[in-house]
PDB file of C-alpha atoms in Angstrom:
ATOM      1  CA  LEU A  22     -22.035  -6.556  -1.368  1.00  0.00           C
ATOM      2  CA  PRO A  23     -21.657  -3.151  -3.159  1.00  0.00           C
ATOM      3  CA  ASP A  24     -19.590  -3.302  -6.357  1.00  0.00           C
ATOM      4  CA  LEU A  25     -18.784   0.397  -6.062  1.00  0.00           C
ATOM      5  CA  ILE A  26     -18.224   2.176  -2.768  1.00  0.00           C
ATOM      6  CA  PRO A  27     -18.259   5.980  -3.011  1.00  0.00           C
ATOM      7  CA  LEU A  28     -15.619   8.101  -1.340  1.00  0.00           C
ATOM      8  CA  PRO A  29     -16.181  11.774  -0.500  1.00  0.00           C
ATOM      9  CA  ASP A  30     -16.210  14.111  -3.530  1.00  0.00           C
ATOM     10  CA  GLY A  31     -12.828  15.770  -4.083  1.00  0.00           C
ATOM     11  CA  PHE A  32     -11.083  13.255  -1.782  1.00  0.00           C
ATOM     12  CA  GLN A  33      -8.228  12.302  -4.148  1.00  0.00           C
ATOM     13  CA  PRO A  34      -7.588   8.803  -2.694  1.00  0.00           C
ATOM     14  CA  GLU A  35      -4.471   6.640  -3.057  1.00  0.00           C
ATOM     15  CA  GLY A  36      -4.146   4.062  -0.336  1.00  0.00           C
ATOM     16  CA  ILE A  37      -6.533   1.440   1.118  1.00  0.00           C
ATOM     17  CA  ALA A  38      -6.284  -1.069   3.965  1.00  0.00           C
ATOM     18  CA  SER A  39      -8.743  -3.589   5.387  1.00  0.00           C
ATOM     19  CA  GLY A  40      -9.658  -3.276   9.024  1.00  0.00           C
ATOM     20  CA  ARG A  41     -11.709  -5.215  11.539  1.00  0.00           C
ATOM     21  CA  ALA A  42     -15.265  -6.464  10.997  1.00  0.00           C
ATOM     22  CA  GLY A  43     -15.549  -5.659   7.312  1.00  0.00           C
ATOM     23  CA  THR A  44     -14.173  -2.116   7.523  1.00  0.00           C
ATOM     24  CA  PHE A  45     -11.638  -0.378   5.391  1.00  0.00           C
ATOM     25  CA  TYR A  46      -9.557   2.752   5.397  1.00  0.00           C
ATOM     26  CA  ALA A  47      -8.696   5.050   2.484  1.00  0.00           C
ATOM     27  CA  GLY A  48      -6.271   8.001   2.520  1.00  0.00           C
ATOM     28  CA  SER A  49      -6.280  11.324   0.732  1.00  0.00           C
ATOM     29  CA  LEU A  50      -3.441  12.815  -1.309  1.00  0.00           C
ATOM     30  CA  LEU A  51      -5.053  16.245  -1.013  1.00  0.00           C
ATOM     31  CA  ASP A  52      -4.867  16.835   2.718  1.00  0.00           C
ATOM     32  CA  GLY A  53      -4.086  13.652   4.598  1.00  0.00           C
ATOM     33  CA  ARG A  54      -7.673  12.866   5.510  1.00  0.00           C
ATOM     34  CA  ILE A  55      -8.514   9.223   6.254  1.00  0.00           C
ATOM     35  CA  TYR A  56     -11.932   7.808   5.505  1.00  0.00           C
ATOM     36  CA  LYS A  57     -13.248   4.714   7.329  1.00  0.00           C
ATOM     37  CA  GLY A  58     -15.915   2.760   5.497  1.00  0.00           C
ATOM     38  CA  SER A  59     -17.702  -0.610   5.400  1.00  0.00           C
ATOM     39  CA  TYR A  60     -17.348  -3.204   2.686  1.00  0.00           C
ATOM     40  CA  LEU A  61     -20.755  -4.524   3.819  1.00  0.00           C
ATOM     41  CA  THR A  62     -22.869  -1.407   3.528  1.00  0.00           C
ATOM     42  CA  GLY A  63     -20.780   0.938   1.389  1.00  0.00           C
ATOM     43  CA  GLU A  64     -21.185   3.613   4.006  1.00  0.00           C
ATOM     44  CA  GLY A  65     -18.607   5.456   6.085  1.00  0.00           C
ATOM     45  CA  SER A  66     -17.249   8.753   7.383  1.00  0.00           C
ATOM     46  CA  ILE A  67     -14.085  10.778   7.845  1.00  0.00           C
ATOM     47  CA  LEU A  68     -11.938   9.291  10.633  1.00  0.00           C
ATOM     48  CA  VAL A  69      -8.981  11.710  10.431  1.00  0.00           C
ATOM     49  CA  GLY A  70      -9.579  15.303   9.443  1.00  0.00           C
ATOM     50  CA  PRO A  71      -7.623  17.405   6.971  1.00  0.00           C
ATOM     51  CA  THR A  72      -4.208  18.927   7.603  1.00  0.00           C
ATOM     52  CA  LEU A  73      -2.840  21.437   5.106  1.00  0.00           C
ATOM     53  CA  GLY A  74       0.227  20.066   3.287  1.00  0.00           C
ATOM     54  CA  ARG A  75      -0.173  16.511   4.539  1.00  0.00           C
ATOM     55  CA  LEU A  76      -0.587  13.452   2.330  1.00  0.00           C
ATOM     56  CA  ALA A  77      -1.845   9.952   3.128  1.00  0.00           C
ATOM     57  CA  VAL A  78      -0.474   7.428   0.641  1.00  0.00           C
ATOM     58  CA  GLY A  79      -0.084   3.655   1.260  1.00  0.00           C
ATOM     59  CA  MET A  80      -1.375   2.227   4.526  1.00  0.00           C
ATOM     60  CA  ASP A  81      -1.638  -0.942   6.557  1.00  0.00           C
ATOM     61  CA  LEU A  82      -3.615  -1.900   9.658  1.00  0.00           C
ATOM     62  CA  ASP A  83      -2.034  -4.053  12.343  1.00  0.00           C
ATOM     63  CA  GLU A  84      -4.886  -6.127  13.770  1.00  0.00           C
ATOM     64  CA  ARG A  85      -2.984  -6.876  16.989  1.00  0.00           C
ATOM     65  CA  SER A  86      -3.022  -3.276  18.090  1.00  0.00           C
ATOM     66  CA  ASN A  87      -5.634  -1.830  15.682  1.00  0.00           C
ATOM     67  CA  LEU A  88      -3.006   0.720  14.711  1.00  0.00           C
ATOM     68  CA  LEU A  89      -3.204   2.234  11.213  1.00  0.00           C
ATOM     69  CA  TRP A  90       0.172   2.932   9.675  1.00  0.00           C
ATOM     70  CA  VAL A  91       0.240   5.535   6.912  1.00  0.00           C
ATOM     71  CA  ALA A  92       2.993   6.591   4.483  1.00  0.00           C
ATOM     72  CA  ASP A  93       3.495  10.343   4.337  1.00  0.00           C
ATOM     73  CA  GLY A  94       4.450  10.856   0.662  1.00  0.00           C
ATOM     74  CA  ILE A  95       6.354  14.085   0.177  1.00  0.00           C
ATOM     75  CA  GLY A  96       6.297  14.545   3.936  1.00  0.00           C
ATOM     76  CA  GLY A  97       9.156  12.054   3.991  1.00  0.00           C
ATOM     77  CA  GLY A  98       7.926   9.957   6.931  1.00  0.00           C
ATOM     78  CA  GLY A  99       5.091   8.004   8.363  1.00  0.00           C
ATOM     79  CA  ARG A 100       2.248   8.310  10.879  1.00  0.00           C
ATOM     80  CA  VAL A 101       0.327   6.018  13.185  1.00  0.00           C
ATOM     81  CA  TYR A 102      -3.350   6.390  14.044  1.00  0.00           C
ATOM     82  CA  ASP A 103      -5.806   4.640  16.339  1.00  0.00           C
ATOM     83  CA  GLY A 104      -7.995   2.626  14.007  1.00  0.00           C
ATOM     84  CA  ASP A 105     -11.114   3.292  16.085  1.00  0.00           C
ATOM     85  CA  THR A 106     -10.795   6.975  17.102  1.00  0.00           C
ATOM     86  CA  GLY A 107      -8.445   8.348  14.473  1.00  0.00           C
ATOM     87  CA  ALA A 108      -6.195   9.836  17.169  1.00  0.00           C
ATOM     88  CA  GLU A 109      -2.634  10.375  15.960  1.00  0.00           C
ATOM     89  CA  LEU A 110      -0.390   8.300  18.189  1.00  0.00           C
ATOM     90  CA  ALA A 111       3.051   8.619  16.575  1.00  0.00           C
ATOM     91  CA  GLY A 112       4.900  10.301  13.738  1.00  0.00           C
ATOM     92  CA  PHE A 113       8.239   9.565  12.101  1.00  0.00           C
ATOM     93  CA  SER A 114      10.415  11.884  10.020  1.00  0.00           C
ATOM     94  CA  PHE A 115      12.629   9.637   7.863  1.00  0.00           C
ATOM     95  CA  GLY A 116      13.904  12.368   5.550  1.00  0.00           C
ATOM     96  CA  GLY A 117      12.603  10.374   2.618  1.00  0.00           C
ATOM     97  CA  GLY A 118      11.879  11.788  -0.851  1.00  0.00           C
ATOM     98  CA  PHE A 119       8.436  10.236  -1.357  1.00  0.00           C
ATOM     99  CA  VAL A 120       7.488   7.665   1.270  1.00  0.00           C
ATOM    100  CA  ASN A 121       4.954   5.621  -0.699  1.00  0.00           C
ATOM    101  CA  ASP A 122       3.807   2.473   1.047  1.00  0.00           C
ATOM    102  CA  VAL A 123       4.011   0.504   4.304  1.00  0.00           C
ATOM    103  CA  ILE A 124       3.610  -3.084   5.507  1.00  0.00           C
ATOM    104  CA  VAL A 125       3.532  -4.203   9.163  1.00  0.00           C
ATOM    105  CA  THR A 126       5.218  -7.463  10.169  1.00  0.00           C
ATOM    106  CA  ARG A 127       5.501  -9.178  13.517  1.00  0.00           C
ATOM    107  CA  ASP A 128       8.355  -7.028  14.648  1.00  0.00           C
ATOM    108  CA  ALA A 129       8.581  -3.974  12.368  1.00  0.00           C
ATOM    109  CA  ALA A 130       6.753  -1.563  10.060  1.00  0.00           C
ATOM    110  CA  TRP A 131       8.471  -1.208   6.707  1.00  0.00           C
ATOM    111  CA  PHE A 132       8.152   1.833   4.400  1.00  0.00           C
ATOM    112  CA  THR A 133       9.282   2.322   0.784  1.00  0.00           C
ATOM    113  CA  ASP A 134      10.747   5.515  -0.654  1.00  0.00           C
ATOM    114  CA  SER A 135      10.051   5.982  -4.330  1.00  0.00           C
ATOM    115  CA  PHE A 136      12.731   8.622  -4.745  1.00  0.00           C
ATOM    116  CA  SER A 137      15.664   6.780  -3.134  1.00  0.00           C
ATOM    117  CA  PRO A 138      16.828   3.136  -2.937  1.00  0.00           C
ATOM    118  CA  THR A 139      15.995   2.899   0.759  1.00  0.00           C
ATOM    119  CA  LEU A 140      13.546   1.150   3.067  1.00  0.00           C
ATOM    120  CA  PHE A 141      12.724   2.524   6.473  1.00  0.00           C
ATOM    121  CA  ARG A 142      12.226   0.107   9.358  1.00  0.00           C
ATOM    122  CA  VAL A 143      10.298   1.073  12.555  1.00  0.00           C
ATOM    123  CA  PRO A 144      10.830  -1.607  15.270  1.00  0.00           C
ATOM    124  CA  LEU A 145       7.711  -2.817  17.097  1.00  0.00           C
ATOM    125  CA  LEU A 146       7.109  -4.235  20.539  1.00  0.00           C
ATOM    126  CA  ALA A 147       5.352  -7.547  20.966  1.00  0.00           C
ATOM    127  CA  ASP A 148       1.916  -5.822  21.161  1.00  0.00           C
ATOM    128  CA  GLY A 149       2.538  -4.008  17.855  1.00  0.00           C
ATOM    129  CA  THR A 150       3.226  -0.552  19.291  1.00  0.00           C
ATOM    130  CA  PRO A 151       6.285   1.368  18.060  1.00  0.00           C
ATOM    131  CA  GLU A 152       9.473   0.739  20.013  1.00  0.00           C
ATOM    132  CA  GLY A 153      10.803   4.188  19.154  1.00  0.00           C
ATOM    133  CA  GLY A 154      13.122   5.400  16.372  1.00  0.00           C
ATOM    134  CA  PHE A 155      13.751   3.920  12.969  1.00  0.00           C
ATOM    135  CA  VAL A 156      16.493   2.432  10.768  1.00  0.00           C
ATOM    136  CA  ALA A 157      17.220   3.288   7.174  1.00  0.00           C
ATOM    137  CA  VAL A 158      18.012   0.103   5.133  1.00  0.00           C
ATOM    138  CA  PRO A 159      19.646   0.693   1.767  1.00  0.00           C
ATOM    139  CA  LEU A 160      18.292  -1.437  -1.055  1.00  0.00           C
ATOM    140  CA  GLY A 161      21.205  -3.289  -2.695  1.00  0.00           C
ATOM    141  CA  GLY A 162      21.823  -6.346  -4.785  1.00  0.00           C
ATOM    142  CA  ASP A 163      19.780  -6.451  -7.988  1.00  0.00           C
ATOM    143  CA  PHE A 164      17.698  -3.405  -7.209  1.00  0.00           C
ATOM    144  CA  GLN A 165      17.739  -1.050 -10.182  1.00  0.00           C
ATOM    145  CA  PHE A 166      17.158   2.577  -9.203  1.00  0.00           C
ATOM    146  CA  VAL A 167      16.086   4.995 -11.963  1.00  0.00           C
ATOM    147  CA  PRO A 168      16.868   8.683 -11.135  1.00  0.00           C
ATOM    148  CA  ALA A 169      14.036  11.179 -11.409  1.00  0.00           C
ATOM    149  CA  ALA A 170      11.406   8.442 -11.562  1.00  0.00           C
ATOM    150  CA  PHE A 171       9.075   6.495  -9.232  1.00  0.00           C
ATOM    151  CA  ASN A 172      10.983   3.438  -8.076  1.00  0.00           C
ATOM    152  CA  ALA A 173      10.144   1.339  -5.012  1.00  0.00           C
ATOM    153  CA  ASN A 174       6.395   1.467  -4.452  1.00  0.00           C
ATOM    154  CA  GLY A 175       4.208  -1.338  -3.135  1.00  0.00           C
ATOM    155  CA  ILE A 176       5.610  -3.540  -0.357  1.00  0.00           C
ATOM    156  CA  GLU A 177       4.516  -6.850   1.161  1.00  0.00           C
ATOM    157  CA  ALA A 178       5.959  -9.442   3.622  1.00  0.00           C
ATOM    158  CA  VAL A 179       6.012 -13.197   3.168  1.00  0.00           C
ATOM    159  CA  PRO A 180       4.781 -15.037   6.262  1.00  0.00           C
ATOM    160  CA  GLY A 181       7.515 -16.224   8.606  1.00  0.00           C
ATOM    161  CA  THR A 182       9.603 -15.346  11.649  1.00  0.00           C
ATOM    162  CA  MET A 183      11.981 -13.097   9.676  1.00  0.00           C
ATOM    163  CA  PRO A 184       9.958 -12.672   6.522  1.00  0.00           C
ATOM    164  CA  PRO A 185      11.410 -11.721   3.178  1.00  0.00           C
ATOM    165  CA  LEU A 186       9.935  -8.514   1.804  1.00  0.00           C
ATOM    166  CA  LEU A 187       8.445  -8.115  -1.640  1.00  0.00           C
ATOM    167  CA  VAL A 188       8.937  -4.760  -3.366  1.00  0.00           C
ATOM    168  CA  VAL A 189       7.823  -3.608  -6.826  1.00  0.00           C
ATOM    169  CA  ASN A 190       9.587  -0.926  -8.903  1.00  0.00           C
ATOM    170  CA  SER A 191       6.930   1.126 -10.730  1.00  0.00           C
ATOM    171  CA  THR A 192       9.230   2.330 -13.478  1.00  0.00           C
ATOM    172  CA  THR A 193      11.088  -0.866 -14.420  1.00  0.00           C
ATOM    173  CA  GLY A 194       8.230  -3.227 -13.628  1.00  0.00           C
ATOM    174  CA  ARG A 195      10.600  -5.537 -11.783  1.00  0.00           C
ATOM    175  CA  LEU A 196       9.585  -7.415  -8.638  1.00  0.00           C
ATOM    176  CA  TYR A 197      12.112  -8.104  -5.862  1.00  0.00           C
ATOM    177  CA  ALA A 198      12.518 -10.301  -2.859  1.00  0.00           C
ATOM    178  CA  VAL A 199      14.394  -8.346  -0.201  1.00  0.00           C
ATOM    179  CA  ASP A 200      16.336  -9.634   2.782  1.00  0.00           C
ATOM    180  CA  PRO A 201      15.054  -7.520   5.727  1.00  0.00           C
ATOM    181  CA  GLU A 202      18.350  -7.814   7.598  1.00  0.00           C
ATOM    182  CA  THR A 203      20.677  -6.608   4.837  1.00  0.00           C
ATOM    183  CA  GLY A 204      18.442  -4.883   2.231  1.00  0.00           C
ATOM    184  CA  GLU A 205      19.859  -7.248  -0.406  1.00  0.00           C
ATOM    185  CA  ALA A 206      17.286  -7.322  -3.234  1.00  0.00           C
ATOM    186  CA  THR A 207      17.009 -10.284  -5.563  1.00  0.00           C
ATOM    187  CA  VAL A 208      14.997  -9.874  -8.756  1.00  0.00           C
ATOM    188  CA  ILE A 209      12.178 -12.409  -9.149  1.00  0.00           C
ATOM    189  CA  GLN A 210      12.762 -13.834 -12.590  1.00  0.00           C
ATOM    190  CA  GLY A 211       9.932 -14.102 -15.131  1.00  0.00           C
ATOM    191  CA  VAL A 212       7.757 -11.294 -13.753  1.00  0.00           C
ATOM    192  CA  SER A 213       7.192  -7.955 -15.493  1.00  0.00           C
ATOM    193  CA  VAL A 214       4.559  -5.625 -14.068  1.00  0.00           C
ATOM    194  CA  PRO A 215       5.103  -2.107 -15.499  1.00  0.00           C
ATOM    195  CA  SER A 216       3.215   0.665 -13.675  1.00  0.00           C
ATOM    196  CA  GLY A 217       3.185  -1.586 -10.596  1.00  0.00           C
ATOM    197  CA  ASP A 218       1.715   0.260  -7.639  1.00  0.00           C
ATOM    198  CA  GLY A 219       0.125  -1.310  -4.566  1.00  0.00           C
ATOM    199  CA  ILE A 220       0.685  -5.058  -4.044  1.00  0.00           C
ATOM    200  CA  LEU A 221      -1.196  -7.642  -1.942  1.00  0.00           C
ATOM    201  CA  LEU A 222       0.002 -11.131  -0.963  1.00  0.00           C
ATOM    202  CA  ASP A 223      -2.751 -13.749  -0.827  1.00  0.00           C
ATOM    203  CA  GLY A 224      -1.470 -16.822   0.934  1.00  0.00           C
ATOM    204  CA  ALA A 225       2.207 -17.651   0.454  1.00  0.00           C
ATOM    205  CA  HIS A 226       2.501 -17.672  -3.303  1.00  0.00           C
ATOM    206  CA  THR A 227      -0.122 -15.456  -4.948  1.00  0.00           C
ATOM    207  CA  LEU A 228       0.659 -11.796  -5.306  1.00  0.00           C
ATOM    208  CA  TYR A 229      -1.721  -9.233  -6.757  1.00  0.00           C
ATOM    209  CA  VAL A 230      -0.052  -6.180  -8.327  1.00  0.00           C
ATOM    210  CA  VAL A 231      -2.077  -3.087  -9.236  1.00  0.00           C
ATOM    211  CA  GLN A 232      -0.853  -1.702 -12.559  1.00  0.00           C
ATOM    212  CA  ASN A 233      -2.303   1.784 -12.219  1.00  0.00           C
ATOM    213  CA  PHE A 234      -2.101   3.380 -15.707  1.00  0.00           C
ATOM    214  CA  LEU A 235      -2.919   0.034 -17.308  1.00  0.00           C
ATOM    215  CA  ASN A 236      -6.196  -0.134 -15.367  1.00  0.00           C
ATOM    216  CA  GLN A 237      -5.653  -3.729 -14.284  1.00  0.00           C
ATOM    217  CA  ILE A 238      -4.475  -5.988 -11.477  1.00  0.00           C
ATOM    218  CA  ALA A 239      -1.912  -8.695 -12.332  1.00  0.00           C
ATOM    219  CA  GLU A 240      -2.131 -12.053 -10.552  1.00  0.00           C
ATOM    220  CA  VAL A 241       1.368 -13.304 -10.028  1.00  0.00           C
ATOM    221  CA  ARG A 242       2.191 -16.875  -8.970  1.00  0.00           C
ATOM    222  CA  LEU A 243       5.502 -17.026  -7.070  1.00  0.00           C
ATOM    223  CA  SER A 244       7.804 -20.035  -6.722  1.00  0.00           C
ATOM    224  CA  PRO A 245       8.237 -21.369  -3.176  1.00  0.00           C
ATOM    225  CA  ASP A 246      11.781 -19.991  -2.991  1.00  0.00           C
ATOM    226  CA  LEU A 247      10.784 -16.588  -4.549  1.00  0.00           C
ATOM    227  CA  SER A 248      13.405 -16.972  -7.217  1.00  0.00           C
ATOM    228  CA  SER A 249      10.844 -16.821 -10.058  1.00  0.00           C
ATOM    229  CA  GLY A 250       7.248 -16.172 -10.851  1.00  0.00           C
ATOM    230  CA  ALA A 251       4.714 -15.718 -13.611  1.00  0.00           C
ATOM    231  CA  VAL A 252       1.735 -13.546 -14.361  1.00  0.00           C
ATOM    232  CA  VAL A 253      -1.066 -16.123 -14.450  1.00  0.00           C
ATOM    233  CA  GLY A 254      -4.062 -13.808 -14.747  1.00  0.00           C
ATOM    234  CA  ILE A 255      -5.301 -10.283 -15.208  1.00  0.00           C
ATOM    235  CA  LEU A 256      -8.181  -8.752 -13.273  1.00  0.00           C
ATOM    236  CA  THR A 257      -9.911  -5.675 -14.614  1.00  0.00           C
ATOM    237  CA  SER A 258     -13.193  -3.816 -14.431  1.00  0.00           C
ATOM    238  CA  GLY A 259     -15.021  -1.329 -16.653  1.00  0.00           C
ATOM    239  CA  ALA A 260     -15.178   0.854 -13.484  1.00  0.00           C
ATOM    240  CA  PHE A 261     -11.394   1.147 -13.141  1.00  0.00           C
ATOM    241  CA  GLN A 262     -10.099   4.713 -13.497  1.00  0.00           C
ATOM    242  CA  ILE A 263      -6.399   4.402 -12.657  1.00  0.00           C
ATOM    243  CA  PRO A 264      -6.559   2.232  -9.565  1.00  0.00           C
ATOM    244  CA  THR A 265      -3.557   2.528  -7.252  1.00  0.00           C
ATOM    245  CA  THR A 266      -3.814   0.168  -4.304  1.00  0.00           C
ATOM    246  CA  VAL A 267      -5.752  -2.931  -3.328  1.00  0.00           C
ATOM    247  CA  ALA A 268      -7.100  -4.672  -0.232  1.00  0.00           C
ATOM    248  CA  ALA A 269      -8.988  -7.905   0.233  1.00  0.00           C
ATOM    249  CA  PHE A 270     -12.208  -8.890   1.963  1.00  0.00           C
ATOM    250  CA  GLY A 271     -13.750 -12.320   1.559  1.00  0.00           C
ATOM    251  CA  PRO A 272     -13.495 -13.645  -1.990  1.00  0.00           C
ATOM    252  CA  ALA A 273     -12.971 -10.180  -3.533  1.00  0.00           C
ATOM    253  CA  LEU A 274     -10.388  -7.498  -3.987  1.00  0.00           C
ATOM    254  CA  TYR A 275     -11.080  -3.803  -3.517  1.00  0.00           C
ATOM    255  CA  ALA A 276      -9.158  -1.262  -5.544  1.00  0.00           C
ATOM    256  CA  VAL A 277      -9.063   2.538  -5.038  1.00  0.00           C
ATOM    257  CA  ASN A 278      -9.716   4.638  -8.152  1.00  0.00           C
ATOM    258  CA  ALA A 279      -7.184   7.472  -7.955  1.00  0.00           C
ATOM    259  CA  ARG A 280      -8.285   8.962 -11.300  1.00  0.00           C
ATOM    260  CA  PHE A 281      -4.896  10.575 -11.944  1.00  0.00           C
ATOM    261  CA  GLY A 282      -5.972  11.362 -15.523  1.00  0.00           C
ATOM    262  CA  THR A 283      -8.862  13.492 -14.328  1.00  0.00           C
ATOM    263  CA  PRO A 284      -8.180  17.080 -13.162  1.00  0.00           C
ATOM    264  CA  PRO A 285      -9.216  17.109  -9.462  1.00  0.00           C
ATOM    265  CA  THR A 286     -11.904  19.448  -8.347  1.00  0.00           C
ATOM    266  CA  PRO A 287     -13.934  19.694  -5.101  1.00  0.00           C
ATOM    267  CA  ASP A 288     -16.742  17.946  -6.941  1.00  0.00           C
ATOM    268  CA  THR A 289     -14.757  15.144  -8.610  1.00  0.00           C
ATOM    269  CA  GLU A 290     -16.186  11.746  -7.669  1.00  0.00           C
ATOM    270  CA  TYR A 291     -14.042   8.935  -6.410  1.00  0.00           C
ATOM    271  CA  ASP A 292     -14.767   5.356  -5.377  1.00  0.00           C
ATOM    272  CA  VAL A 293     -13.554   1.895  -4.422  1.00  0.00           C
ATOM    273  CA  VAL A 294     -14.142  -0.899  -6.977  1.00  0.00           C
ATOM    274  CA  ARG A 295     -14.919  -4.500  -6.014  1.00  0.00           C
ATOM    275  CA  VAL A 296     -13.514  -7.252  -8.253  1.00  0.00           C
ATOM    276  CA  GLU A 297     -13.679 -11.061  -7.827  1.00  0.00           C
ATOM    277  CA  LYS A 298     -10.386 -12.861  -7.405  1.00  0.00           C
TER     278      LYS A 298
END
């Protein structure tokens, strides 16, 4: 399989999500475009065209419905697209400051806001389609909010009927287990992942955390009760250029190179990097 998968020049990617049959999606911070590619061949094309002023940040695909959920960044909301056609099926205006990432569970889509201590919950029907409306869930408990900084970023859900949520704070490097009913956040002791960005749960107890400006992915082993954890490994690559989010396919992880340290131009090259778990 390709170790490097090129994205369109000038694309300015941030989010990635795995789709059906070895496909993946990547979103653009420049104009909200969404690229659909293949892990198998390294080829792909634009699925959703550009919209002036729109961002596509974190994303997640719900395989039940083949709906692609996308965080809107400074747009303060989220959008839902058909994973095959790219048709926009729904949009939500949360009033958020910077809606950064999203995870889809059995009964809801959850979004983080990096500029406020709030999660946004969109209820889902049994087939994975939006029920309509949303609920703002304040983050409480141990969650430490740092004003004028990027806070809640990557989000994941632990398997279960009412799964606890996992949220990383980019500025403090703390990882939290969050009660989805109350928003009560409990810090996971023993874990420090500064510059934590996208996160990916592999099984019930292994969490991969992209540390963007450190050019690495931390492998975190979580205790069964989520009260503690430890960084047990570091994955990196000479091809990393400030990776932001990560998805999985087979025995490998795929990280998007956002290249935040490189001035973006229409000719700037971007790619997705394959690393073995």
